[in-house]
Short mmCIF file of C-alpha atoms and ligand atoms in Angstrom, two decimals:
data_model
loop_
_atom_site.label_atom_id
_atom_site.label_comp_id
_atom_site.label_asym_id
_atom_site.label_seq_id
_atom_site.Cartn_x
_atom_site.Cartn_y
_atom_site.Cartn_z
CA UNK A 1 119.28 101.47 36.91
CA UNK A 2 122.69 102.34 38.22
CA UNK A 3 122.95 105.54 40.22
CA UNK A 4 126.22 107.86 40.84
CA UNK A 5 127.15 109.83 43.27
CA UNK A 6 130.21 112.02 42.27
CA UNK A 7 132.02 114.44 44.49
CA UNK A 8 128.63 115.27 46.31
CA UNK A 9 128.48 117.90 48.81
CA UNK A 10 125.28 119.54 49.98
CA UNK A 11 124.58 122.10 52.49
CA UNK A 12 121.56 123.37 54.03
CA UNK A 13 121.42 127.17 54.91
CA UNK A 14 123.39 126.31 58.12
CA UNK A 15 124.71 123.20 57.70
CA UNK A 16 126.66 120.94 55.77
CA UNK A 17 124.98 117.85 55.34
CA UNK A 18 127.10 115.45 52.91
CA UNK A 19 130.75 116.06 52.47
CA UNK A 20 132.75 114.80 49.15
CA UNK A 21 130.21 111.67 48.79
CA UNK A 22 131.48 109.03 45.72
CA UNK A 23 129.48 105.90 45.23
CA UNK A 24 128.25 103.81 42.27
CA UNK A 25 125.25 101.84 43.21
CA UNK A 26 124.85 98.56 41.11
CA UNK A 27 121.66 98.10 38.76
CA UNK A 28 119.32 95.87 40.55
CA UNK A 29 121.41 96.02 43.58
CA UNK A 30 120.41 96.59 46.94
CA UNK A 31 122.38 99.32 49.03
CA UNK A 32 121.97 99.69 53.04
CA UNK A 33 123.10 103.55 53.85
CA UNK A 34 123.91 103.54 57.48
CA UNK A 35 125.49 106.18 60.56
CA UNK A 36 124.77 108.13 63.17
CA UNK A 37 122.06 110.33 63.91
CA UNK A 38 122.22 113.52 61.28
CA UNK A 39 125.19 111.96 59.26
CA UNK A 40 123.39 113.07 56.06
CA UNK A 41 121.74 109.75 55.46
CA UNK A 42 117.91 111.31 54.39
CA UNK A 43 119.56 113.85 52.94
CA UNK A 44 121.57 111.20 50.47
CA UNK A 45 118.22 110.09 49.74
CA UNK A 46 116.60 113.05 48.71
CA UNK A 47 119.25 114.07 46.10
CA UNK A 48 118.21 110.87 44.21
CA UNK A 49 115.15 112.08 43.78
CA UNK A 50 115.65 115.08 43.22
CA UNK A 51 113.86 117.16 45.96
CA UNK A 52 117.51 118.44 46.95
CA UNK A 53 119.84 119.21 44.36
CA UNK A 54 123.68 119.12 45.05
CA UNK A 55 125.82 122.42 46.27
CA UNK A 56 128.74 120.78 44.61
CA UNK A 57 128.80 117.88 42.15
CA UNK A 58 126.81 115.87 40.64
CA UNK A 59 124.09 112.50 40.86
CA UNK A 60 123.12 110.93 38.08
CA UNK A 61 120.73 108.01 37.75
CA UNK A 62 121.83 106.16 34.65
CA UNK A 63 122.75 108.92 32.26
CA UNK A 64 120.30 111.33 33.79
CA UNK A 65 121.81 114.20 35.60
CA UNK A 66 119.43 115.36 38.81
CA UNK A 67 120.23 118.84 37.73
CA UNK A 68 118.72 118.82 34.48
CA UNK A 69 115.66 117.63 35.64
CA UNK A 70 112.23 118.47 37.73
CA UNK A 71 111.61 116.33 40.47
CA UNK A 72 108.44 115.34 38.95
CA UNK A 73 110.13 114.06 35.78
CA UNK A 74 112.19 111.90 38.30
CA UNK A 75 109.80 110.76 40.03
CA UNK A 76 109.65 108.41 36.99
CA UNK A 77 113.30 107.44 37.51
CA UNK A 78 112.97 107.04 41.65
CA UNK A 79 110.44 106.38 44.17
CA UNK A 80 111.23 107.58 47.50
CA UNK A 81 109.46 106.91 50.35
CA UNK A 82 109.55 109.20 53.28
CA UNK A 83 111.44 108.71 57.10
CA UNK A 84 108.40 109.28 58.16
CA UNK A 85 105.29 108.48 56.80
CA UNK A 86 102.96 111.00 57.55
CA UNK A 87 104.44 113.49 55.31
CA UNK A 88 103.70 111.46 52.29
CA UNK A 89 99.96 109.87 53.00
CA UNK A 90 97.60 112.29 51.41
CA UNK A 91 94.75 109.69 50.04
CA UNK A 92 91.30 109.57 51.35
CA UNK A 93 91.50 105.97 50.89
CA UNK A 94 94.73 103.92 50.53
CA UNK A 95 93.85 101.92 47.43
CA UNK A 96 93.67 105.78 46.29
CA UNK A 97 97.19 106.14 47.76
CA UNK A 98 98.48 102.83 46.25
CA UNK A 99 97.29 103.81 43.46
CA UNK A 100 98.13 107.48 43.10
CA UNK A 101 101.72 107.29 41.70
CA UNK A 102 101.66 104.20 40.10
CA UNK A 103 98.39 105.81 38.08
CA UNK A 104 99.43 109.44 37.63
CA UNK A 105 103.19 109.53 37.23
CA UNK A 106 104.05 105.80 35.73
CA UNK A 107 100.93 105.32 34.57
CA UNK A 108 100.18 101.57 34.37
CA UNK A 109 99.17 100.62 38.27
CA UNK A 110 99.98 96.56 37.46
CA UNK A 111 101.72 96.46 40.58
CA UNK A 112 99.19 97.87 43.19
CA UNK A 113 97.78 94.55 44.05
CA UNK A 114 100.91 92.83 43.75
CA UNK A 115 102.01 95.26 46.66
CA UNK A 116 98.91 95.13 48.61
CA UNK A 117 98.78 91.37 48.85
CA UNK A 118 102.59 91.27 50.04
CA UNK A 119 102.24 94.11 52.64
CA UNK A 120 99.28 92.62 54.07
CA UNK A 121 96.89 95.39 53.20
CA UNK A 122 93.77 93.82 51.31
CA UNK A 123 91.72 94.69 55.03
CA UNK A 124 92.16 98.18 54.76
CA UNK A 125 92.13 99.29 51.00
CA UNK A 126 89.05 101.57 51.67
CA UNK A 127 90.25 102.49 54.68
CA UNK A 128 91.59 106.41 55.54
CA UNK A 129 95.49 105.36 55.91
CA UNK A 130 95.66 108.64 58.51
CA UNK A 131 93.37 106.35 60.90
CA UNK A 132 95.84 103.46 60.92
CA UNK A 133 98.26 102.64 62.96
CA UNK A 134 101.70 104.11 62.85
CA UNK A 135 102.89 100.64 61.30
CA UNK A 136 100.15 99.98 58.92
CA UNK A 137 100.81 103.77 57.67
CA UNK A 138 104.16 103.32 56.99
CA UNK A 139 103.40 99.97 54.96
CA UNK A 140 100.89 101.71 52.84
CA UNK A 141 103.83 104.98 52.36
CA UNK A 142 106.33 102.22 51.29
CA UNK A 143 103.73 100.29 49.34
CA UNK A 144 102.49 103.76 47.41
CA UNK A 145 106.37 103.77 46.78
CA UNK A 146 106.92 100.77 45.20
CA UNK A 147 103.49 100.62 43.13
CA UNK A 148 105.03 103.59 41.24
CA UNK A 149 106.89 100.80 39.37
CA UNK A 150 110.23 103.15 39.19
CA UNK A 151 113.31 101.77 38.45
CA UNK A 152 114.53 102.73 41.92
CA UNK A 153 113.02 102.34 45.02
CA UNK A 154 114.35 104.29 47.78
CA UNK A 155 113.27 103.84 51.49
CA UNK A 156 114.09 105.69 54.97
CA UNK A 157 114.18 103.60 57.54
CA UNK A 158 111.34 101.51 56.46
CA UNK A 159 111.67 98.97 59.33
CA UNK A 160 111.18 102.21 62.05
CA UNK A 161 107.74 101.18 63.97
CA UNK A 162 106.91 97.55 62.32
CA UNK A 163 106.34 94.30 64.30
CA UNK A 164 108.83 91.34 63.29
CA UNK A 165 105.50 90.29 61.38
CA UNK A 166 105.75 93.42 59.42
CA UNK A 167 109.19 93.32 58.88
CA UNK A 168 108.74 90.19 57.22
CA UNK A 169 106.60 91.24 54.75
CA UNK A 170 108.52 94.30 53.80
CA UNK A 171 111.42 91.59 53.35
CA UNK A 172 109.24 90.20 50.97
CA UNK A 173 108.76 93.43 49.44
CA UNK A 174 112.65 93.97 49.10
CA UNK A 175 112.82 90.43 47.73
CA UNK A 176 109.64 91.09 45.20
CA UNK A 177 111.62 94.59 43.81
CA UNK A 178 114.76 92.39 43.43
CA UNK A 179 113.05 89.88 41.36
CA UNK A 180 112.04 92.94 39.15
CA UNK A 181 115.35 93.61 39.00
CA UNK A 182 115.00 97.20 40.73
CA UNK A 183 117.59 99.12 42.39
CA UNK A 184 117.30 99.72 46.14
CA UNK A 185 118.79 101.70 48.40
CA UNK A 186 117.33 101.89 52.25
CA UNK A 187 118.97 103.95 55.15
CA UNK A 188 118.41 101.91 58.17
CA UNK A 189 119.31 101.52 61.68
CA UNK A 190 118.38 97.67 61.75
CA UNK A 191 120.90 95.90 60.43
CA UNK A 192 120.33 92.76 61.54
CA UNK A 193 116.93 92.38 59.87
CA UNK A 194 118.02 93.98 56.30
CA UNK A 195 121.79 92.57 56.39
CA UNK A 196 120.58 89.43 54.88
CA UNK A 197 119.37 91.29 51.74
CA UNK A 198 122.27 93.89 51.21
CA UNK A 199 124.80 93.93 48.29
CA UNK A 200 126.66 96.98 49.28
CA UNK A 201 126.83 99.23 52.38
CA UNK A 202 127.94 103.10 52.53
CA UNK A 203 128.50 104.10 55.96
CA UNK A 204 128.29 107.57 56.57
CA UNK A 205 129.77 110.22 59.43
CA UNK A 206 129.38 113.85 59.92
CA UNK A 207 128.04 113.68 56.20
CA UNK A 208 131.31 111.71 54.72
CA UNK A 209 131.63 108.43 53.33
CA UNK A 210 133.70 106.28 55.97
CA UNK A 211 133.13 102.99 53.64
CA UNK A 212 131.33 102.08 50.50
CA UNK A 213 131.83 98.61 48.89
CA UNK A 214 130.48 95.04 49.11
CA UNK A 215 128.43 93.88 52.38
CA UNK A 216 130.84 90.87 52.40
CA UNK A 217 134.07 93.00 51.70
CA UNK A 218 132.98 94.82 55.10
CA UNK A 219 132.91 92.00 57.10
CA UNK A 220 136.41 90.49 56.03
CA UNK A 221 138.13 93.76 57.30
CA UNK A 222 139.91 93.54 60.48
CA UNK A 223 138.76 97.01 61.68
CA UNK A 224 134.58 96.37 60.96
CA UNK A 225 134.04 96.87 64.13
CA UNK A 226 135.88 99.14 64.99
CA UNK A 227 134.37 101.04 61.70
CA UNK A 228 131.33 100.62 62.72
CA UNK A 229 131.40 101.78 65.64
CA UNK A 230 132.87 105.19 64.67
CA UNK A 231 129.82 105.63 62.91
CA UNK A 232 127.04 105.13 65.84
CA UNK A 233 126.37 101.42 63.83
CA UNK A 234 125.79 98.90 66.20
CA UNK A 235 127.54 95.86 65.43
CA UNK A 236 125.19 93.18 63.97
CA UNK A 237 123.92 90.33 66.19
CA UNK A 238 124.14 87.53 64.11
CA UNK A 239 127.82 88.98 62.82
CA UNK A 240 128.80 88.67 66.39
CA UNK A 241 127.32 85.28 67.67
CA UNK A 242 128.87 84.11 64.29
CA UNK A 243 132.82 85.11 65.60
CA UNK A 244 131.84 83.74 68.74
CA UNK A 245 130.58 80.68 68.36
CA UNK A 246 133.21 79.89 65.65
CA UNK A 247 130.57 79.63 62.49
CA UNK A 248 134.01 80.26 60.36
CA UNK A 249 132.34 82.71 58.19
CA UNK A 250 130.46 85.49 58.85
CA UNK A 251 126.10 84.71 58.84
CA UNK A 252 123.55 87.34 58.27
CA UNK A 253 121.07 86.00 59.60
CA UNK A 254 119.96 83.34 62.45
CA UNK A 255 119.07 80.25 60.03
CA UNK A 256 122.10 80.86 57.80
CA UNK A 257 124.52 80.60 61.20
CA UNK A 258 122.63 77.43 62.70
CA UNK A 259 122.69 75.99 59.08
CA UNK A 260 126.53 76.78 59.17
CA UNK A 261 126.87 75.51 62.86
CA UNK A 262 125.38 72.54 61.99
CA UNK A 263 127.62 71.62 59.17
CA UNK A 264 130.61 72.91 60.86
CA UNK A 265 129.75 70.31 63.74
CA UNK A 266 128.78 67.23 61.18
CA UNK A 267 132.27 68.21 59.67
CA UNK A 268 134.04 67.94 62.80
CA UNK A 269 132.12 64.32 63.78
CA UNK A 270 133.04 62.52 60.15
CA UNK A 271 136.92 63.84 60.89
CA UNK A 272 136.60 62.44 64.58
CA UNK A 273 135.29 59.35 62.91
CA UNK A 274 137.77 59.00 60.32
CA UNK A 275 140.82 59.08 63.01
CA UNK A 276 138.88 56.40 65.10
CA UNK A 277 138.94 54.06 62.16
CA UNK A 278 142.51 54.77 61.62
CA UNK A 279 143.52 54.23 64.95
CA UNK A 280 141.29 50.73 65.18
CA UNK A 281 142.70 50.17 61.58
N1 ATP B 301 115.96 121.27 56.44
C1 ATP B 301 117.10 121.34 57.12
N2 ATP B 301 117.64 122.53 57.45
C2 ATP B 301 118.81 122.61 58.12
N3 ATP B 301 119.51 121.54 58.51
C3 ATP B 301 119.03 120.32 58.22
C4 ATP B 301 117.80 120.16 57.51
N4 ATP B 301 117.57 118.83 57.35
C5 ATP B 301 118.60 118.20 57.94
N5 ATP B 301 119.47 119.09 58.45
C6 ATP B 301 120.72 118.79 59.16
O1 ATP B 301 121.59 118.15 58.24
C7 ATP B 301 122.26 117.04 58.88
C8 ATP B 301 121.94 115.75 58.14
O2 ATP B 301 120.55 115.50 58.29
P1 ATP B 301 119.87 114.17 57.75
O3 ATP B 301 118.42 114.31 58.03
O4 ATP B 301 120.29 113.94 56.36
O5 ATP B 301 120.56 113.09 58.70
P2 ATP B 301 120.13 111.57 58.99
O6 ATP B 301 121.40 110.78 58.92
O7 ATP B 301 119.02 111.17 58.10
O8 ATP B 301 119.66 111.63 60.50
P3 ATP B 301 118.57 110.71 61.27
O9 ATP B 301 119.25 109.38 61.54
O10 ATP B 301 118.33 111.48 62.54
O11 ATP B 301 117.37 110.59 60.41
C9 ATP B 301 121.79 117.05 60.32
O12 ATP B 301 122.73 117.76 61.09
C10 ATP B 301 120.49 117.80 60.29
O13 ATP B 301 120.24 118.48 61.51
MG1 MG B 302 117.10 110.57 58.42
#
């Protein structure tokens, strides 16, 4: 489902949170929103939904217009789960919570043990989610989001509190809602574990849009850095090891650089080669 943003600006009694924000978000994309602390980036996500309406302008999730809708009629449209995860757990049990949405507002539920088997949570189904850990809770919020089954899944900062272990299997998460062709958008501060599944970034400062386009496009401008940087985003790890270690292209991720590395090297070998035979020639 593709999702607009045009001319957004919202304010909150005594602030003004999002500035002027244009963006068209692919279907069955996925979209990192990223920036400093307070640049707007939860608030971006609640005007998909619908909790927030705009001051000025307009979002619109396929044809839908957020206006002309309750935010429990689009909570069949977009799932969003919550920065932090306490303020959406409510279930006495989290198969209750997995189930909740995907029961009562999509009605169908064919994805709850699809999601509970990726995130790891078969253990703890009967389980009160408030007497997990912080990490476990969050894994149940995001997996209550995506058993709704929405077209759009929308997560803040879902990698805040998880173990690399955890990570991984909200990666696989992200992968799984691709497959389904969903779009998602995540605000995040950890690029270099979610760069590797991004189609687009918006970057975002003092609640205006300082870049929106392709992840790739990003990297291929001379100022990225610099960019960045002028939003609070710290420059990605494996971005940087791949500019210094001369990968040639830019690598998400660690096995995509050493797999580049590699070939880069095997290149260089068969041309050494080559000019030793011509020279013995
Ligand atoms: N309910 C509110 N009432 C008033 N101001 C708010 C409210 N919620 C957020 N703000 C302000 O609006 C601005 C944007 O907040 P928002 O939560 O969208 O930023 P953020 O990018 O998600 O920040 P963080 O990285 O800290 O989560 C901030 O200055 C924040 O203090
Ligand atoms: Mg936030």
């Amino acid at each position: 489902m593709k999702i607009v943003y045009d001319g957004v600006s919202f304010s909150y009694p005594s602030k003004t949170a999002l500035k002027n924000v244009s963006c068209e978000i692919s279907p069955g994309s996925v979209a990192l929103v990223v920036g400093h602390n307070g640049s707007g980036k939860s608030t971006f996500l609640k005007l998909m939904n619908g909790i927030l309406k705009p001051t000025q302008g307009d979002v619109r999730l396929e044809d839908v217009n957020t206006r002309d809708k309750r935010v429990s009629e689009l909570a069949r449209y977009c799932a969003l789960s919550f920065q932090n995860p306490d303020d959406q757990l409510f279930a006495s049990t989290v198969m209750k919570e997995l189930r909740f949405g995907s029961e009562n507002i999509m009605g169908d539920g064919s994805l709850v043990d699809a999601v509970s088997g990726i995130l790891h949570l078969e253990d703890y189904l009967q389980m009160n989610p408030l007497s997990l850990t912080y990490a476990l809770r969050r894994l149940v919020a995001i997996g209550g989001s995506m058993a709704m089954d929405t077209p759009i899944l929308a997560l803040d900062e879902p990698t805040s509190g998880l173990s690399q272990r955890e990570k991984a299997y909200l990666g696989s998460l992200i992968s799984h809602s691709k497959s389904l062709k969903k779009t998602v958008v995540i605000v995040t501060h950890d690029l270099n574990f979610l760069l590797p599944f991004a189609d687009d970034i918006l970057m975002l400062s003092h609640g205006e849009v300082r870049y929106f386009g392709g992840r790739d496009n990003l990297f291929d401008r001379n100022d990225v850095r610099q960019l960045m940087a002028g939003c609070g985003v710290r420059y990605p790890i494996y971005a940087r090891m791949s500019a210094t270690l001369g990968a040639g292209k830019y690598c998400y991720e660690g096995k995509e650089l050493i797999d580049e590395l590699i070939k880069r090297k095997a290149g260089a070998a068969q041309r050494t080669n080559g000019q030793h035979q011509l020279e013995g020639a």
